[in-house]
Coordinates of C-alpha atoms in Angstrom, one line a residue:
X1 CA -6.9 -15.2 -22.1
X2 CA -10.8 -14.4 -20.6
X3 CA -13.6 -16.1 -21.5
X4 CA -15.7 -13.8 -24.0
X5 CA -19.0 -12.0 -22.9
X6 CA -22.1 -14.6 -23.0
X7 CA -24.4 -11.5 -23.8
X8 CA -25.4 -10.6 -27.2
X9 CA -23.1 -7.7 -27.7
X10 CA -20.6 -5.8 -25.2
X11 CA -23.0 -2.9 -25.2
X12 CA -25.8 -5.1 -23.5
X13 CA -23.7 -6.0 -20.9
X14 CA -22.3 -2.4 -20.0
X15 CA -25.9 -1.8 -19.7
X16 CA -26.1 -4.8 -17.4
X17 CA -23.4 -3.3 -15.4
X18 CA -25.4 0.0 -15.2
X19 CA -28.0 -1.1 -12.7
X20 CA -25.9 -2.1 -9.4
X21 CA -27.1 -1.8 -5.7
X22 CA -25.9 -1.0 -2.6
X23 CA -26.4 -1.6 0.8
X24 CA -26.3 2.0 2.6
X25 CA -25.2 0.7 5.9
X26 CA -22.3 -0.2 5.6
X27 CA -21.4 2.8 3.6
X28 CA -21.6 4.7 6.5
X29 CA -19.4 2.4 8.6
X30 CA -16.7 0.8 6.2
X31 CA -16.0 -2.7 7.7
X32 CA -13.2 -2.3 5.0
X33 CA -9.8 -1.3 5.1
X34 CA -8.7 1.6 2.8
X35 CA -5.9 -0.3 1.6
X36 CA -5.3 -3.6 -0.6
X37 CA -2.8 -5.4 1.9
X38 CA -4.6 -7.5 4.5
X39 CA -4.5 -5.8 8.3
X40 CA -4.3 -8.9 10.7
X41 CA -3.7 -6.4 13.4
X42 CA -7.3 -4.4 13.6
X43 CA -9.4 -7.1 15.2
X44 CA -12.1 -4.7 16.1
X45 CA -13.3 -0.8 15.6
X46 CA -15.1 1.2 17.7
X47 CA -17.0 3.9 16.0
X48 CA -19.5 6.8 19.2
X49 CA -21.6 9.7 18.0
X50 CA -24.8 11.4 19.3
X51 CA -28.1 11.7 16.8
X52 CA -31.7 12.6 17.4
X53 CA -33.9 10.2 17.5
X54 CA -36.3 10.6 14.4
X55 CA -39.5 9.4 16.4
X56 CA -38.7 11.0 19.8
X57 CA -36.9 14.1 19.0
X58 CA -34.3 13.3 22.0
X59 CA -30.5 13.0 21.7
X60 CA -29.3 9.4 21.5
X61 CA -26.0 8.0 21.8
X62 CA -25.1 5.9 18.8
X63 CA -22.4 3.5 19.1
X64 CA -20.9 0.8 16.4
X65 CA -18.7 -2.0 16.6
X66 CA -17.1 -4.4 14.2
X67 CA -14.9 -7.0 15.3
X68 CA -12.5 -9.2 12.6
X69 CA -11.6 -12.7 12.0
X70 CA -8.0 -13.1 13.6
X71 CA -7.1 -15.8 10.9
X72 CA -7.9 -13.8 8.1
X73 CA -7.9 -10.3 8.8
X74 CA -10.1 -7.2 7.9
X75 CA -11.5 -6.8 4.6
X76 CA -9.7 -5.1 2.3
X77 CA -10.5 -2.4 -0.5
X78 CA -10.3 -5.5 -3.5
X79 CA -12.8 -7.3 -1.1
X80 CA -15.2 -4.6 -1.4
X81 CA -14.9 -4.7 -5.3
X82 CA -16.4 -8.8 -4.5
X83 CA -19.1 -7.2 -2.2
X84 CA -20.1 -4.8 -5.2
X85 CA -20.1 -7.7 -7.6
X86 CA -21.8 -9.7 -5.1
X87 CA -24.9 -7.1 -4.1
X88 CA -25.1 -7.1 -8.5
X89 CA -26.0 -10.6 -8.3
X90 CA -28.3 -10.3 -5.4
X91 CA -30.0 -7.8 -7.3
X92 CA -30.4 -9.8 -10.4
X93 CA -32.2 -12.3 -8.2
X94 CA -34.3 -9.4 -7.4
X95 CA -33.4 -9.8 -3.5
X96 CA -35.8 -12.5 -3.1
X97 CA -33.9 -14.6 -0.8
X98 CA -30.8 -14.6 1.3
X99 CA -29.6 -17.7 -0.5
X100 CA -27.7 -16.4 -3.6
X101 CA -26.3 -18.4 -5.9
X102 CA -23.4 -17.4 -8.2
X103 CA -20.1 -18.3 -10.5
X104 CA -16.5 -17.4 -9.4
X105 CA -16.3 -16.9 -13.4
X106 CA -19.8 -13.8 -12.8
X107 CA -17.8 -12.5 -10.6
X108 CA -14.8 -11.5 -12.4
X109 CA -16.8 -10.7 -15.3
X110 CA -18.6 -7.9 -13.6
X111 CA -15.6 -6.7 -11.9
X112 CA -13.5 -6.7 -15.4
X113 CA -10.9 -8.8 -13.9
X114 CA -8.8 -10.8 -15.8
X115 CA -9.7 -14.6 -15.9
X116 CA -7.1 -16.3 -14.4
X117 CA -6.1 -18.1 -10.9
X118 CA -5.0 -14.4 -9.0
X119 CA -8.4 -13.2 -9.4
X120 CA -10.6 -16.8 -8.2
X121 CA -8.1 -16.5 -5.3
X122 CA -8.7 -13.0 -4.4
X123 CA -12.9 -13.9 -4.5
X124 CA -12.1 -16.7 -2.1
X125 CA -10.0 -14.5 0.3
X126 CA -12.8 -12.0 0.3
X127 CA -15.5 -14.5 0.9
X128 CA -13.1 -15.9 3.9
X129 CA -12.8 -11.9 5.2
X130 CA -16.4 -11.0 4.5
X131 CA -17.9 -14.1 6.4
X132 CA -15.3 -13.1 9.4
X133 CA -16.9 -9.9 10.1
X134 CA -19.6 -9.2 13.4
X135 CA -21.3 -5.9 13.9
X136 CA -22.8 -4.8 17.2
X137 CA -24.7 -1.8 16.7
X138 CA -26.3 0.5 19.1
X139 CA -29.0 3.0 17.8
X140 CA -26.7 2.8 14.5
X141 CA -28.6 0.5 12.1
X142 CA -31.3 2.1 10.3
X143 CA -34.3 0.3 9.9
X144 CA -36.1 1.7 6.8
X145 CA -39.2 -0.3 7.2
X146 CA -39.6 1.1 11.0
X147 CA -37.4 4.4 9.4
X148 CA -35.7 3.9 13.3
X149 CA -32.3 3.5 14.1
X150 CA -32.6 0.6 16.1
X151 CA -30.0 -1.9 17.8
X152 CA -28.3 -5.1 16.3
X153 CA -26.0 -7.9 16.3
X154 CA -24.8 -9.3 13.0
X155 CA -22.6 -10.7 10.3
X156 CA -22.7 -9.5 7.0
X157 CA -22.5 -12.7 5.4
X158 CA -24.0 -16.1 7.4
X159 CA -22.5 -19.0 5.2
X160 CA -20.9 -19.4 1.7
X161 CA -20.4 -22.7 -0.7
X162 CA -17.7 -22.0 -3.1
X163 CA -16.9 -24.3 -5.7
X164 CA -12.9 -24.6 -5.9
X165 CA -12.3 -24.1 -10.1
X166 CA -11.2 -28.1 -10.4
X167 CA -13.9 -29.4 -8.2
X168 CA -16.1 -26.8 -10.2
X169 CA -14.6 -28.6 -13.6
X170 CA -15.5 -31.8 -12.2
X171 CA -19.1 -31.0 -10.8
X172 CA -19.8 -29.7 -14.5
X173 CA -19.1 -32.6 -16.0
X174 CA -21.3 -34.7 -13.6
X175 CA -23.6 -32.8 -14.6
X176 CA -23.7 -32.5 -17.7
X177 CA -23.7 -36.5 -17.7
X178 CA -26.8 -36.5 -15.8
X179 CA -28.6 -33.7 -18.0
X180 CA -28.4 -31.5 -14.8
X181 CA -27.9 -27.4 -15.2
X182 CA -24.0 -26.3 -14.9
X183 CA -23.7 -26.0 -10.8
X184 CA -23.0 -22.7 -8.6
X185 CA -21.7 -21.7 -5.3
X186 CA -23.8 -20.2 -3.4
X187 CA -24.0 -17.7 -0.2
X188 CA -26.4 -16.9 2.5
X189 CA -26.4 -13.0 3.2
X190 CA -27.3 -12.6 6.8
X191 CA -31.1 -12.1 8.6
X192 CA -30.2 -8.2 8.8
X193 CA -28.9 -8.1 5.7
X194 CA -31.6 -9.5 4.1
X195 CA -34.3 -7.3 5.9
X196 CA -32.6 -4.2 4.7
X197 CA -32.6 -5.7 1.1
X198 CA -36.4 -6.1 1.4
X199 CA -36.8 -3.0 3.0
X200 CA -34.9 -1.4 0.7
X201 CA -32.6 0.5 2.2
X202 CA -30.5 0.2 -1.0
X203 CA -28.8 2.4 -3.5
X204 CA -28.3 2.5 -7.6
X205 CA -24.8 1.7 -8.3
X206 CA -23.0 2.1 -11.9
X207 CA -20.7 -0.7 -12.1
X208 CA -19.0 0.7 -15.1
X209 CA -18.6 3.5 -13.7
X210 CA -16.9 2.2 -10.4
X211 CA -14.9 -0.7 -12.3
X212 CA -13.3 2.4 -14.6
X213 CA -12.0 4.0 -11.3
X214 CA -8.2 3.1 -10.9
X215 CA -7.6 4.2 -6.8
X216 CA -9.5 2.2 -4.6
X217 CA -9.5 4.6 -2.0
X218 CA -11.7 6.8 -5.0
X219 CA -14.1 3.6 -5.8
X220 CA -15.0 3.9 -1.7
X221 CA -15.3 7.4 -2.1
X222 CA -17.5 7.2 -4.9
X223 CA -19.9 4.7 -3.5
X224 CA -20.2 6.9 -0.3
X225 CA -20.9 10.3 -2.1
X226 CA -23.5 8.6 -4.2
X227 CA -25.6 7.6 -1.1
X228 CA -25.5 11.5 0.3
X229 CA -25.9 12.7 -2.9
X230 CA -29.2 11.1 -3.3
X231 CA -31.2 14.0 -2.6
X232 CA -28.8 17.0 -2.2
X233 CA -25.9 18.5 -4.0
X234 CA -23.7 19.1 -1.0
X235 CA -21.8 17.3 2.0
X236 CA -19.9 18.4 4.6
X237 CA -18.0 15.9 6.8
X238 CA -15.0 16.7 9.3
X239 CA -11.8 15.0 7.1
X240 CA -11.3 12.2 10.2
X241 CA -15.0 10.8 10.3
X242 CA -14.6 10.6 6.4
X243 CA -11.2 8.8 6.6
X244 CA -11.2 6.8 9.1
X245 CA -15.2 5.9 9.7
X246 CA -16.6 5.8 5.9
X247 CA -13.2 5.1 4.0
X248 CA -11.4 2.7 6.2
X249 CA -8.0 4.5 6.8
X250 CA -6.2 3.7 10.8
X251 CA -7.9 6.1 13.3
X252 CA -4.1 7.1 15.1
X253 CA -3.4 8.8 11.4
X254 CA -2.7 12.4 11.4
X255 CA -4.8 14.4 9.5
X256 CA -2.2 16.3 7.5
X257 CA -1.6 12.9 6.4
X258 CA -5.5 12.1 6.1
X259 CA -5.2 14.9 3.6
X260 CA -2.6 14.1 2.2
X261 CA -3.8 10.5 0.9
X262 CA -7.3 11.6 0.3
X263 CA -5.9 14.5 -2.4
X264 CA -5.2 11.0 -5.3
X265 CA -8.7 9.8 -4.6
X266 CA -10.9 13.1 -4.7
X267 CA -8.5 14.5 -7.3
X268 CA -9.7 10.9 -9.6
X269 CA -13.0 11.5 -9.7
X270 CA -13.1 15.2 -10.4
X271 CA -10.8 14.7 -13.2
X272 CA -12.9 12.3 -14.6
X273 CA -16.3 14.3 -14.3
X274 CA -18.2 11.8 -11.8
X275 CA -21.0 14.3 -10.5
X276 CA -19.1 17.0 -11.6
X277 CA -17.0 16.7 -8.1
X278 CA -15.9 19.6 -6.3
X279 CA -14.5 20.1 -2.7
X280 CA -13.4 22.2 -0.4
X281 CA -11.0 22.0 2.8
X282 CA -11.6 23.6 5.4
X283 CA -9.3 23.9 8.4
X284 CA -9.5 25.5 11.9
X285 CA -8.5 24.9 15.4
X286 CA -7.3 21.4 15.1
X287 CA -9.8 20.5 13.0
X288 CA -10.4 19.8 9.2
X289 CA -13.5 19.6 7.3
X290 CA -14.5 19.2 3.5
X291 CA -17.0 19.8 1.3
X292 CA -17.8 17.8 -1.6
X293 CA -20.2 19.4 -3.9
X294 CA -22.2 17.8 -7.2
X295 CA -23.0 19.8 -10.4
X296 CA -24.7 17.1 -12.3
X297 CA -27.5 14.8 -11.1
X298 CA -26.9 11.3 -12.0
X299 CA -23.2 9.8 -12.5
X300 CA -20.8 10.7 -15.5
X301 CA -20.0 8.1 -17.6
X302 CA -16.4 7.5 -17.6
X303 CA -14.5 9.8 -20.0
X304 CA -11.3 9.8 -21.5
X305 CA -8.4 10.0 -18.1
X306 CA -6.9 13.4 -18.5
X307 CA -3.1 14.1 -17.4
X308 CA -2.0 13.5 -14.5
X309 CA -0.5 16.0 -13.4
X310 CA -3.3 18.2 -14.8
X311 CA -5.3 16.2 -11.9
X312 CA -2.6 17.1 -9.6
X313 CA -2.8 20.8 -10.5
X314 CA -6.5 20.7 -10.3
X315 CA -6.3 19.1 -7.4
X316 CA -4.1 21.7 -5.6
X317 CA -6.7 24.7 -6.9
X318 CA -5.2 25.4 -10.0
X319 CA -7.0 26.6 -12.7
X320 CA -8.3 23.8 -15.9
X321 CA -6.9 26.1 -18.6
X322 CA -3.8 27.0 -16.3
X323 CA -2.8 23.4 -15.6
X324 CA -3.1 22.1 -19.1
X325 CA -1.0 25.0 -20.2
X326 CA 1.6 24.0 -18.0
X327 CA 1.8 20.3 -19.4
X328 CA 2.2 21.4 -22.9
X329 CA 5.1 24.2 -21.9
X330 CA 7.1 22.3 -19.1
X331 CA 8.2 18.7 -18.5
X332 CA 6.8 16.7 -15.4
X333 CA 10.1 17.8 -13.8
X334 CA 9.4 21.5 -14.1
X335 CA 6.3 21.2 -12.9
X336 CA 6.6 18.9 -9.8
X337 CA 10.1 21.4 -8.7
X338 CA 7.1 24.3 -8.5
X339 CA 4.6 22.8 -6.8
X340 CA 7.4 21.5 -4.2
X341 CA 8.7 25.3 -4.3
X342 CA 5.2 26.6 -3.5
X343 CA 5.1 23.5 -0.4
X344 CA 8.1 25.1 0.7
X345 CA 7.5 28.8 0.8
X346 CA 4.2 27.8 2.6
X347 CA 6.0 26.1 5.2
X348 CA 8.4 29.2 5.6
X349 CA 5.3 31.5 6.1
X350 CA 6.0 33.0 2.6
X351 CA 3.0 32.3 1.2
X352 CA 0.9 35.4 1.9
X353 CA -2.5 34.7 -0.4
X354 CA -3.4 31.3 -1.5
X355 CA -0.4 28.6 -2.8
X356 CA -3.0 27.7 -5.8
X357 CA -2.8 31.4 -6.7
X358 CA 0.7 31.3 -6.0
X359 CA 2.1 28.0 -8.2
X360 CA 0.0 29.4 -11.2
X361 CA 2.5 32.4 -11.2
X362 CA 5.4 30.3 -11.3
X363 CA 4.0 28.2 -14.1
X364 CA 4.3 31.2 -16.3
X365 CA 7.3 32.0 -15.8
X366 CA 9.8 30.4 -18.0
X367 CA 12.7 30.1 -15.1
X368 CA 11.3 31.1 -12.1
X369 CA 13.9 32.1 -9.1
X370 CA 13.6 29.6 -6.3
X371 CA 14.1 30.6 -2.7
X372 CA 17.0 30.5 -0.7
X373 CA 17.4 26.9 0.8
X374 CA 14.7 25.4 -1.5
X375 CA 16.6 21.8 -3.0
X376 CA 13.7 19.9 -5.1
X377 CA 13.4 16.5 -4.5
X378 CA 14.6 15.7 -7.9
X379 CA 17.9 17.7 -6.9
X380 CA 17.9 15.7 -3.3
X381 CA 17.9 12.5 -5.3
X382 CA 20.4 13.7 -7.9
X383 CA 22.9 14.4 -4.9
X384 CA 21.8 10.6 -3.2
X385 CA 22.9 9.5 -6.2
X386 CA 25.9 11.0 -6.7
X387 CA 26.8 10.2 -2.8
X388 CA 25.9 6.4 -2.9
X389 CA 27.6 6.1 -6.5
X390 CA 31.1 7.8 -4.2
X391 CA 30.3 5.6 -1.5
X392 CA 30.4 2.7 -3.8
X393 CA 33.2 3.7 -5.7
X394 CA 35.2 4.1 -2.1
X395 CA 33.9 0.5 -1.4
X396 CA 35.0 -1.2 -4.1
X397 CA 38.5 0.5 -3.7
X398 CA 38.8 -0.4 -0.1
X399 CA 37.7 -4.1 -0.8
X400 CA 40.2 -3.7 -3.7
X401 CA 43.4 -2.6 -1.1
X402 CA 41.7 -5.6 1.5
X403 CA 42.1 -8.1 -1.6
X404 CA 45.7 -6.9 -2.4
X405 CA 47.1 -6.5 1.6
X406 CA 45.6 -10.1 1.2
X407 CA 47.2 -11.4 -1.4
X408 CA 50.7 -9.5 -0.3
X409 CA 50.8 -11.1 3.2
X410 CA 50.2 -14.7 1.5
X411 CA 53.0 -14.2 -0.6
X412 CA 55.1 -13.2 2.4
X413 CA 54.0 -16.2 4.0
X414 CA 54.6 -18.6 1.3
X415 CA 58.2 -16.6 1.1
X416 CA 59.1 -17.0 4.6
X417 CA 57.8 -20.8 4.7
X418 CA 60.6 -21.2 1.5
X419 CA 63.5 -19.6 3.5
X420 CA 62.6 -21.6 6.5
X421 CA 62.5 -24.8 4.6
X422 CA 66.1 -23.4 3.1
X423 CA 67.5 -23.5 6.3
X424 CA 67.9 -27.2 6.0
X425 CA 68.4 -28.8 9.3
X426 CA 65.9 -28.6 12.5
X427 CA 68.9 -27.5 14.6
X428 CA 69.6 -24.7 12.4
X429 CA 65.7 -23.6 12.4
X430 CA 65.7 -23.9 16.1
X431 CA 69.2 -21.6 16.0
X432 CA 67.2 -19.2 13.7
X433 CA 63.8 -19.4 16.2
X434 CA 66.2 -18.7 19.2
X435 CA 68.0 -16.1 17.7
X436 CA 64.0 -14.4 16.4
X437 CA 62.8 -14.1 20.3
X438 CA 66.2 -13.2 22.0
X439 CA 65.6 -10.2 19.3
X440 CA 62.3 -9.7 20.1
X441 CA 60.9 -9.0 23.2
X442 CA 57.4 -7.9 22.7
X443 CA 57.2 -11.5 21.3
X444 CA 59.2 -12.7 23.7
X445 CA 56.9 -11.6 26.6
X446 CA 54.1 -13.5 24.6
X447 CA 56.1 -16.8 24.0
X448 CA 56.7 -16.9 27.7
X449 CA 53.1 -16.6 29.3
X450 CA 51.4 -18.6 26.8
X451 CA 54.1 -21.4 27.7
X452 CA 53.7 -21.0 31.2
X453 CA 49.7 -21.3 30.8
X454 CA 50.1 -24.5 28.5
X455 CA 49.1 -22.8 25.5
X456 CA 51.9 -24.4 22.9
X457 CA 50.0 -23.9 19.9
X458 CA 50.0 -20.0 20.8
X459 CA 53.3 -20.2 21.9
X460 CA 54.0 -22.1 18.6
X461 CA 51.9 -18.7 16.9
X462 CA 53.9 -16.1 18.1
X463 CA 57.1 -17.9 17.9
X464 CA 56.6 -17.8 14.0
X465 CA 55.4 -13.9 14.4
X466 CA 59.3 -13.4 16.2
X467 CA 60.8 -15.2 13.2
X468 CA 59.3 -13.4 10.1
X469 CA 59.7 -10.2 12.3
X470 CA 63.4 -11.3 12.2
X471 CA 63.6 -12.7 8.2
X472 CA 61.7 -9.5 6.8
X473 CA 64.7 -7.3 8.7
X474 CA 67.2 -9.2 6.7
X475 CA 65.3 -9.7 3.5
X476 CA 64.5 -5.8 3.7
X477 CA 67.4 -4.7 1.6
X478 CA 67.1 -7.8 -1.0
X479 CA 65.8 -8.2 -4.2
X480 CA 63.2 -10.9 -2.0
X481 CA 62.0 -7.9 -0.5
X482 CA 59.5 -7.0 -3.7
X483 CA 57.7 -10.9 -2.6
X484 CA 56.0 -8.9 0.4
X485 CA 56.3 -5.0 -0.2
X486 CA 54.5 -4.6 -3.8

């Protein structure tokens, strides 16, 4: 169980959280992955544009690059949620220095994590990932003292001294012997970092806001949108640049499939109100671009998470009061068979206005006729079902016959080795071997070559084979024939 707040009351400290920074940078070049697993394969990122120069008025060619550490990888999503809680800190020793000290325990408190070993091991990760990262920008890094974009070559973070929690337990109590303060770690941000702190080039960030966002592909988003929506209510960005440059997704990535995993993210924070989000694809040539418009100034406070699948309507282009309808009248299966109906008439050319326009027709209708060759993926995992349940059953019959043809040749074995035994003396079991491969002569081929190539214990082998051949002929039409038939 977490240690509770040290502030007064829980309402100071939302406050508290209220009054974040951020860099703006780095949220135009994410040196993050979008994901939470760690990428060991990216070691670097090359990101070219052209710009105007704001003192010249001439066409530059801006270039960024951001190289990895190979041990520990790229930074993922979680390790931005550190940077965030970091760049709090940092603020709360008013940017003063590069040297920042700080608690694991501060940390996780600002983040809302739970207190408990997972969370001071994902910190130390970060820090590991976070101190692994070089920049070498061309005409990229904006200097908002000079207000140039000028060049550098940096690391985000220079040097970090983090107190493992049982040396941390043990450093406490030293000093609390000694009548010393409780000890911190400590980091030192790098030269450039600290210069756009002082300059400040630096952002308000709601914390409580940004902790209450569940997708962390949505938290990125949020942080980005904020920075451009500083000063206007609109942004236009083509859907790759936003993906892969700002959010951190793989720049081989199709961008159907850009699209596609951006829809979760976007659809998050206009569900939840966060400045009044609304956007707009637009597609042409190859190319994809969105707009993201605001309707409120400042940042939403986070409000009650409305359905999901309302989201996913919404999302889509479906209507507020059409989508909530549709919750209340049809289960999630209903609902989820339509809009794959409406995916599938698009992709048949059968969609002739808009699918948004089209799905809210079909969620009015109590059972709407679905077209020739649509199956819904509930259906396509109904029939999976039913075809790995018959493959199973046909598995466990076959290993069933194996187990009895097993059990019904080691009876006829164990019934031949009595007869043989039966036939008392060896002369009589060599009469009986004799007589098996004069009546045999596939066996009798066999017998032959493996003699002749020295092979007695196949020779031996086969020489059996002849003789059960020979017993189960006479046995056939005896009672001692159920030993090896049933």
């Amino acid at each position: 169980m977490g240690r509770k707040p040290n502030q007064s009351t829980q309402e100071a400290f939302l406050e508290y959280l209220r009054s974040g920074r951020d860099e703006m940078n780095l949220l135009e070049h994410s040196i993050s992955s979008a994901g939470t697993q760690v990428d060991r394969k990216t070691t670097s990122l090359l990101f070219e544009s052209q710009a105007t120069d704001p003192e010249t008025g001439e066409p530059v060619e801006q270039s960024w690059e951001v190289t990895f550490s190979g041990k520990f990888g790229r930074p993922t999503a979680t390790d931005d949620d550190v940077f965030v809680a970091l760049m709090k800190v940092t603020h709360e020793q008013d940017f003063a220095s590069p040297h920042v000290e700080f608690t694991s325990y501060q940390l996780i408190r600002i983040l809302g994590w739970p207190d408990s070993g997972p969370s001071y091991k994902a910190i130390d990760n970060a820090l590991n990932r976070l101190c692994g990262v070089r920049v070498v920008a061309k005409n990229y890094w904006y200097d908002n003292k000079a207000k140039l974009w000028v060049d550098r070559k940096f690391g985000v973070i220079d040097d970090v001294f983090l107190y493992e929690r049982a040396k941390y337990d043990r450093a406490k109590r030293k000093a609390k012997e000694l009548g010393e303060s409780n000890p911190k770690s400590w980091l030192r941000w790098s030269d450039v970092m600290q210069e756009s702190f002082a300059a400040g080039y630096i952002r308000k960030l709601d914390i409580e806001v940004y902790r209450d966002i569940e997708n962390p592909v949505a938290r990125k988003l949020y942080r980005y949108l904020g920075k451009h929506f500083w000063k206007k209510r609109q942004h236009r960005i083509e859907l790759a640049e936003l993906a892969v440059e700002k959010l951190g997704y793989k720049q081989e990535t199709a961008l159907r499939e850009l699209r596609r995993r951006l829809a979760p993210a976007i659809a998050e924070l206009e569900a939840k109100g966060i400045y009044g989000l609304s956007h707009e694809f637009k597609s042409s040539y190859g190319k994809c671009q969105v707009l993201f418009t605001q309707t409120k100034k400042t940042d939403a406070k986070p409000s009650k998470p409305e359905h999901p699948l309302v989201a996913k309507l919404r999302a889509i282009g479906v209507f507020e009061a059409d989508a909530r309808a549709a919750t209340t009248t049809h289960s999630e299966q209903r609902i989820l068979e339509d809009i794959e109906d409406v995916e599938f008439r698009a992709k048949q050319g059968q969609v002739r206005a808009s699918k948004a326009g089209l799905l809210s027709k079909l969620l009015k209708e109590e059972t709407p006729a679905r077209p020739e060759g649509f199956v819904s993926s509930f259906e396509k995992s109904r029939q999976r079902k039913l075809v790995a349940e018959k493959r199973a059953a046909e598995q466990r019959a076959e290993a069933e016959r194996q187990a009895a043809e097993a059990e019904r040749i080691a009876r006829q074995g164990e019934a031949f080795d009595l007869f043989y035994r039966e036939l008392g003396s060896e002369a009589a079991q060599a009469e009986f071997a004799r007589e098996a491969i004069a009546a045999n002569t596939f066996y009798r081929d066999f017998i032959r070559k493996a003699k002749q190539a020295g092979e007695e214990q196949r020779a031996s082998s086969f020489t059996r084979d002849a003789m059960m051949e020979l017993w189960k002929k006479r046995v056939a039409s005896t009672p001692q024939a159920e030993l090896f038939t049933r």
